Coordinates of C-alpha atoms in Angstrom, one line a residue:
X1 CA 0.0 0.0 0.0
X2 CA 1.7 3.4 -0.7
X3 CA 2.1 5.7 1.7
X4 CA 0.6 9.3 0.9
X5 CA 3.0 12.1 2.4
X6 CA 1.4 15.7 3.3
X7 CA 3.4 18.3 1.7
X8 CA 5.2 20.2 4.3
X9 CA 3.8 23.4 3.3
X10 CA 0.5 22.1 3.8
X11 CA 1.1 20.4 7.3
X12 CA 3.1 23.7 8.5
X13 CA 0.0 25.5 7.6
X14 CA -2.4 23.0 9.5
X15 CA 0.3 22.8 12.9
X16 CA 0.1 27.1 12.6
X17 CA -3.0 27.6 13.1
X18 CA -3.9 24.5 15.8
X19 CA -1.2 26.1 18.2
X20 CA -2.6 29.6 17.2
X21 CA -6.0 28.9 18.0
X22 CA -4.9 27.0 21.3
X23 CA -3.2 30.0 22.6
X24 CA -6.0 32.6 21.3
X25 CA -3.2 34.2 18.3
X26 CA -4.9 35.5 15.5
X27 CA -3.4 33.2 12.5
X28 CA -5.6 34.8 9.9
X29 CA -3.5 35.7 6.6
X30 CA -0.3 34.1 7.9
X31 CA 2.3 34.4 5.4
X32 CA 5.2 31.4 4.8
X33 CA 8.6 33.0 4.2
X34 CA 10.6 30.1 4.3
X35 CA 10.5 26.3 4.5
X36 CA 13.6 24.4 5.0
X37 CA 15.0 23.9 8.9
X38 CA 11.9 25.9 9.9
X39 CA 9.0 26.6 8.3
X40 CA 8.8 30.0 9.1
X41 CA 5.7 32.1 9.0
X42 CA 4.7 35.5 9.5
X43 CA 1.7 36.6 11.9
X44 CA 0.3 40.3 11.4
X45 CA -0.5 42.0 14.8
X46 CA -4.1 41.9 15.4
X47 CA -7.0 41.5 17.8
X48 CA -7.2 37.8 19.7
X49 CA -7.1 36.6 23.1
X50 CA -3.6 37.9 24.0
X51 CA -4.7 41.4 22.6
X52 CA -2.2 42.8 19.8
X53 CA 1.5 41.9 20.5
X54 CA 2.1 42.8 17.0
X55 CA 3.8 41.5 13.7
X56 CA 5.3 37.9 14.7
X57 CA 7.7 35.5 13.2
X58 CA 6.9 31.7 14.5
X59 CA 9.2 29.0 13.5
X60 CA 7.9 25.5 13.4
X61 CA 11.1 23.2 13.6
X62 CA 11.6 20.2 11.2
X63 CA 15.0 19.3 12.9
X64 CA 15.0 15.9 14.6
X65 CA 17.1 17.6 17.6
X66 CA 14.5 20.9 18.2
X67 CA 12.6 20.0 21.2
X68 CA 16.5 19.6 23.4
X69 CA 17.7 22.6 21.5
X70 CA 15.6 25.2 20.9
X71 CA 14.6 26.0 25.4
X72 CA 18.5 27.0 25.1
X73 CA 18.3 28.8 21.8
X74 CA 15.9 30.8 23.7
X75 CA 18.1 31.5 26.2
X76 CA 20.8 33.0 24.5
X77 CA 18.6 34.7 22.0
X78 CA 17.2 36.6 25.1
X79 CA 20.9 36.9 26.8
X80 CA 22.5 38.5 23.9
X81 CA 19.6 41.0 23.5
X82 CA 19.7 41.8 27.0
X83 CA 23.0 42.9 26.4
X84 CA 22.2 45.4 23.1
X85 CA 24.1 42.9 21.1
X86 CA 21.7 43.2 17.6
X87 CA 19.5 39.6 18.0
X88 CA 15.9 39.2 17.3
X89 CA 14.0 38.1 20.5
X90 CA 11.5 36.0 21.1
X91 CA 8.1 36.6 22.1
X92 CA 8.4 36.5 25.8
X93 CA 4.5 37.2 26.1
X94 CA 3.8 33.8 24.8
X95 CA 4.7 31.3 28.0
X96 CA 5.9 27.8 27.7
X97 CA 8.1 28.0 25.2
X98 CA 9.3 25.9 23.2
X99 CA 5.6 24.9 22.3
X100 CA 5.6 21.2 21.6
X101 CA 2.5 20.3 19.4
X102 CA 2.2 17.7 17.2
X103 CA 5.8 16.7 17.6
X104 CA 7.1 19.5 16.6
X105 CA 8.7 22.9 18.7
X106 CA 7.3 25.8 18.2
X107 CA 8.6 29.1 18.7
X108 CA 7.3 33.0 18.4
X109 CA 9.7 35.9 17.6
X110 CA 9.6 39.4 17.5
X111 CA 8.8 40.4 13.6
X112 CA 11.7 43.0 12.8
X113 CA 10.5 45.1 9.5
X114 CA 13.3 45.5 7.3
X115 CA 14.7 47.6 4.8
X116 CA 17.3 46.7 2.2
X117 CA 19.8 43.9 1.9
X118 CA 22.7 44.3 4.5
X119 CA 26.4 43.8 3.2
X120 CA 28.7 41.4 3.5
X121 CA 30.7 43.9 5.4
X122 CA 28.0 44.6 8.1
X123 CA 28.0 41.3 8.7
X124 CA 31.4 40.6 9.2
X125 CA 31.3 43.3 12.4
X126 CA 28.5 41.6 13.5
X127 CA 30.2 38.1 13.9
X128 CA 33.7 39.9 15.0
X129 CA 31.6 41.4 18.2
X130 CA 29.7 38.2 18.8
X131 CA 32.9 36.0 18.9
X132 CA 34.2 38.9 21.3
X133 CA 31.4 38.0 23.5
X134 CA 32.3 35.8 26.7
X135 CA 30.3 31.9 26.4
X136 CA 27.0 32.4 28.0
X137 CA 26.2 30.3 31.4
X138 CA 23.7 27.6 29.8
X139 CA 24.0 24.0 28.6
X140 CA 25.4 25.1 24.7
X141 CA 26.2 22.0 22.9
X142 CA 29.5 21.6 21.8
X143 CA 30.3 21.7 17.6
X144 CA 32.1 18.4 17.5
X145 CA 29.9 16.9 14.4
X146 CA 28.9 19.4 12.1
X147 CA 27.4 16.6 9.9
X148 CA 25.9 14.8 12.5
X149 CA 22.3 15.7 11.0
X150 CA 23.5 14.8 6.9
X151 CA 24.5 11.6 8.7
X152 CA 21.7 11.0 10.7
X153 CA 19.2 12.0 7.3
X154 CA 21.5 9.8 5.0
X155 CA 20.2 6.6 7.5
X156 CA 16.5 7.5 8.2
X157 CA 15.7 8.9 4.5
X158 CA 16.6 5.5 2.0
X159 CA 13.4 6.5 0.5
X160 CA 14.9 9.2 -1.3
X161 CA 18.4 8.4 -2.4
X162 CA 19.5 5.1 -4.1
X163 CA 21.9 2.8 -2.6
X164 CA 25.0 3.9 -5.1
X165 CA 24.2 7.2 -3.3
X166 CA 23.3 6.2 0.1
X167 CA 26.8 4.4 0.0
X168 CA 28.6 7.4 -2.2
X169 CA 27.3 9.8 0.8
X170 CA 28.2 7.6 4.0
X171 CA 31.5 7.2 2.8
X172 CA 32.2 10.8 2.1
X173 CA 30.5 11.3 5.4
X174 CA 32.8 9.3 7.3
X175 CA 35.6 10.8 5.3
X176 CA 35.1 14.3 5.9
X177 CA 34.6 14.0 9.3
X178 CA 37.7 12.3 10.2
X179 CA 39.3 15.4 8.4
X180 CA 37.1 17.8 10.2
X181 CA 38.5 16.3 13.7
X182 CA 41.9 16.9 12.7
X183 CA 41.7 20.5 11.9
X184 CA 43.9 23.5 14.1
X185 CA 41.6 26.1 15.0
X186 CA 41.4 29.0 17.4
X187 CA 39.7 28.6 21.1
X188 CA 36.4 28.2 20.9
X189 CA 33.6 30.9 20.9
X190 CA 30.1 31.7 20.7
X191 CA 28.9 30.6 17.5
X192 CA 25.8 31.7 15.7
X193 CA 25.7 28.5 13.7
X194 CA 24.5 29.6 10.7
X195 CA 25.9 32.8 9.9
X196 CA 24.9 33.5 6.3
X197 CA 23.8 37.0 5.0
X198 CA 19.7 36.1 4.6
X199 CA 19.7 35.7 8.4
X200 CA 20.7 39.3 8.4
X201 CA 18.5 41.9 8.2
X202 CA 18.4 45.8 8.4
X203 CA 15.9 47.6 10.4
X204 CA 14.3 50.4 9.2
X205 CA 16.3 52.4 11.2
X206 CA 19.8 51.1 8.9
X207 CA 20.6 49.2 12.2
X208 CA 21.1 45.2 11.5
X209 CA 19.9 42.8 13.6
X210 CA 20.6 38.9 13.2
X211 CA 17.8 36.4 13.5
X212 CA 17.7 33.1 13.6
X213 CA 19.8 31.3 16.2
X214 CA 19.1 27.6 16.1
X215 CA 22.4 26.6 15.2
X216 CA 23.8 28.5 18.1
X217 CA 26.5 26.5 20.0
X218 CA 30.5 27.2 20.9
X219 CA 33.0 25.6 18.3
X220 CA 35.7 27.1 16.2
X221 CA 34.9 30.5 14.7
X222 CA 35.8 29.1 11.4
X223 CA 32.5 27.7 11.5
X224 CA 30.6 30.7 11.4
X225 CA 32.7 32.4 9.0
X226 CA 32.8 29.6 5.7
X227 CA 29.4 29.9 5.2
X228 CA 29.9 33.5 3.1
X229 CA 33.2 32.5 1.6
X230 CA 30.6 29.0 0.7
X231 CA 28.4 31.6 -0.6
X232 CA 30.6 32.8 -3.1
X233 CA 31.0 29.3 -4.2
X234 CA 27.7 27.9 -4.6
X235 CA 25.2 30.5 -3.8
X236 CA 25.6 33.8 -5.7
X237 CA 28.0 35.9 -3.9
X238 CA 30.8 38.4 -5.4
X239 CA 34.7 38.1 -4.5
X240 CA 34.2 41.3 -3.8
X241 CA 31.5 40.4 -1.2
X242 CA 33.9 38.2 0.4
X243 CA 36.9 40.4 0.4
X244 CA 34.4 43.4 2.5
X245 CA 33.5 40.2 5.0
X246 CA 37.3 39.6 5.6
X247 CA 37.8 43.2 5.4
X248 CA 35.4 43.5 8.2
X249 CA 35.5 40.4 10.4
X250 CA 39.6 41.3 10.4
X251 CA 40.9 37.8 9.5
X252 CA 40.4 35.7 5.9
X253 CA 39.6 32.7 6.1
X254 CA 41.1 31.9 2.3
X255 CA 44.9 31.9 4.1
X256 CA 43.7 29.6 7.2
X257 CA 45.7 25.7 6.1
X258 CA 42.5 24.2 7.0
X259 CA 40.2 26.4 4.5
X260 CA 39.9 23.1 1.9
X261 CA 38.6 21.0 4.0
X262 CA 36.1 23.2 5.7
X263 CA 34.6 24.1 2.4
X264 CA 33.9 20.8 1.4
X265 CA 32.4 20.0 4.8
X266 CA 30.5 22.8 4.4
X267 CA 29.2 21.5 1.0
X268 CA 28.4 18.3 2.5
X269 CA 25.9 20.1 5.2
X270 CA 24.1 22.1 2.6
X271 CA 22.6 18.6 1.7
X272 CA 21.4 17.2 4.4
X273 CA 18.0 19.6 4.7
X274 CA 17.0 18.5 1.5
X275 CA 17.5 14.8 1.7
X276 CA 15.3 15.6 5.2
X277 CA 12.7 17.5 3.1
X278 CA 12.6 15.8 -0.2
X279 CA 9.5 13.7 0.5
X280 CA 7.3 16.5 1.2
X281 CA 9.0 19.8 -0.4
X282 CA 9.2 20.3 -3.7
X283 CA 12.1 22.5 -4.0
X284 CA 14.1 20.2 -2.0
X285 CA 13.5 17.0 -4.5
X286 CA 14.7 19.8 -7.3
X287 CA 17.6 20.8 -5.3
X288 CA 18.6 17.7 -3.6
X289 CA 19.6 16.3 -7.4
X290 CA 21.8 19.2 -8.7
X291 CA 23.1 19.3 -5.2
X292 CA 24.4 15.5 -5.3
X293 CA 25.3 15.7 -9.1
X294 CA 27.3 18.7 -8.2
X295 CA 29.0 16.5 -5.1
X296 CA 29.5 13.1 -6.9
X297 CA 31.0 15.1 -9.5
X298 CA 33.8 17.0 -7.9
X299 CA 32.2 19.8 -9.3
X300 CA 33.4 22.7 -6.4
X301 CA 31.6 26.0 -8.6
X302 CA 27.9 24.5 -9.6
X303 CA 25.8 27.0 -8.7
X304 CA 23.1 25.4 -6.2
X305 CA 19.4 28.2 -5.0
X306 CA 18.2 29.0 -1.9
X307 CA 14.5 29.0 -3.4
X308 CA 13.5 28.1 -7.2
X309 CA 15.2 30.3 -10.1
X310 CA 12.8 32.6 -11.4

């Protein structure tokens, strides 16, 4: 009998509005801005049961490891902001969070208007201040494995790779990660996890703020800073983009020994969210192709999308 899988759009949609309506938020018109780790909506301020707390973002996680992360994502998200460093907060008026419903973690933010696409540069001050910042007093977890989750979706998604790439992956997998463990980096700091320009945005005041902090954790600061130079590889981004970052952040990562190796671990996780998503999202079973092609291929330069070309 075949199994018939809701698309993920259409079961974010559902989940939205049963955990709106339980906590008396006013889900009417809720926009989807994004669908890949989260499915990420927007809530317009309006009249409900908790009066008008205004515009909201609320994240519904897809992550397998959300409901032990995100209670400490929270907590840092609101210790950095108590602190004036520029991170979007959550909504404290909302109690219990994470919201667990359905299996999944829900979360409410505040919705920060924005204005124009920062720079490369801006962001490069942003992650030199935040790896100034002493390691907050909470239970982080520790960047050992950054492919722990491409590893853990190569094993629990046969559905929708074949076994010449389930193989082709584990192996590489296993590789890189044994190359990852013997890399020299710098102490470790407070990482943002997933430092790449989209989770940047400028306020309509010209201030910047950076949002999304699931990845948070401490590891290497290399870490947070491949995923621009990654950008420029894969994703659309200038050499001249790269050289303001550098420019900014103070250090480049291009003259670091281990820069190779980073990059292609780096390539590696850019996968695993769409072999996680393929069964019920169709950009990812678009993407998740090119992306392996690209892989299998040794082809470093392939340009992969964040969303569908126009």
């Amino acid at each position: 009998m075949r199994t018939i899988v809701r698309p993920l759009a259409d079961e974010a949609f559902g989940l939205l509005r049963d955990v709106c309506g339980q906590l008396g938020v006013d889900a009417t018109g809720a926009q989807l801005l994004r669908l890949r780790s989260n499915a990420v909506f927007r809530l317009r301020g309006g009249t409900g049961d908790m009066g008008d707390m205004g515009d909201m973002v609320v994240r519904i996680a897809t992550a397998p490891d959300a409901l032990t992360r995100l209670p400490v994502v929270l907590a840092v998200a609101r210790w950095l902001a108590d602190r004036g460093f520029p991170a979007v907060r959550p909504v404290d008026e909302i109690p219990g969070q994470p919201i667990v419903y359905g299996g999944r973690a829900v979360t409410f933010w505040r919705y920060v208007r924005s204005r124009g696409r920062p720079t490369t540069s801006e962001l490069g001050r942003v992650l030199r201040n935040l790896h100034r910042l002493p390691v907050p007093p909470m239970a982080l977890r520790r960047l050992t494995d950054p492919l722990a989750e491409v590893r853990h979706a190569v094993e629990h998604r046969a559905e929708v790779l074949t076994a010449g790439q389930r193989a082709w992956l584990s192996d590489r997998i296993e590789e890189l990660t044994g190359r990852w463990q013997g890399l020299e980096t710098g102490p470790p700091v407070l990482l943002h996890g997933d430092a790449w320009i989209d989770n940047l945005l400028r306020c309509q005041d010209g201030h910047v703020v950076l949002c999304d902090w699931d990845g948070v954790a401490v590891g290497p600061r290399e870490w947070d800073l491949v995923h621009t130079y990654h950008g420029q590889r894969r994703f659309g981004l200038s050499a001249a983009d790269v050289d303001d970052f550098a420019h900014a952040y103070g250090s480049d990562l291009r003259l670091w020994p281990g820069y190779s190796t980073l990059m292609e671990v780096r390539d590696m996780y850019a996968v695993g969210i769409h072999i996680r998503n393929a069964l019920g999202d169709p950009f990812s079973r678009q993407e998740l192709p090119r992306r392996l092609d690209s892989l299998t291929r040794g082809d470093g330069h392939a340009r992969w999308y964040m969303a569908a070309p126009a």
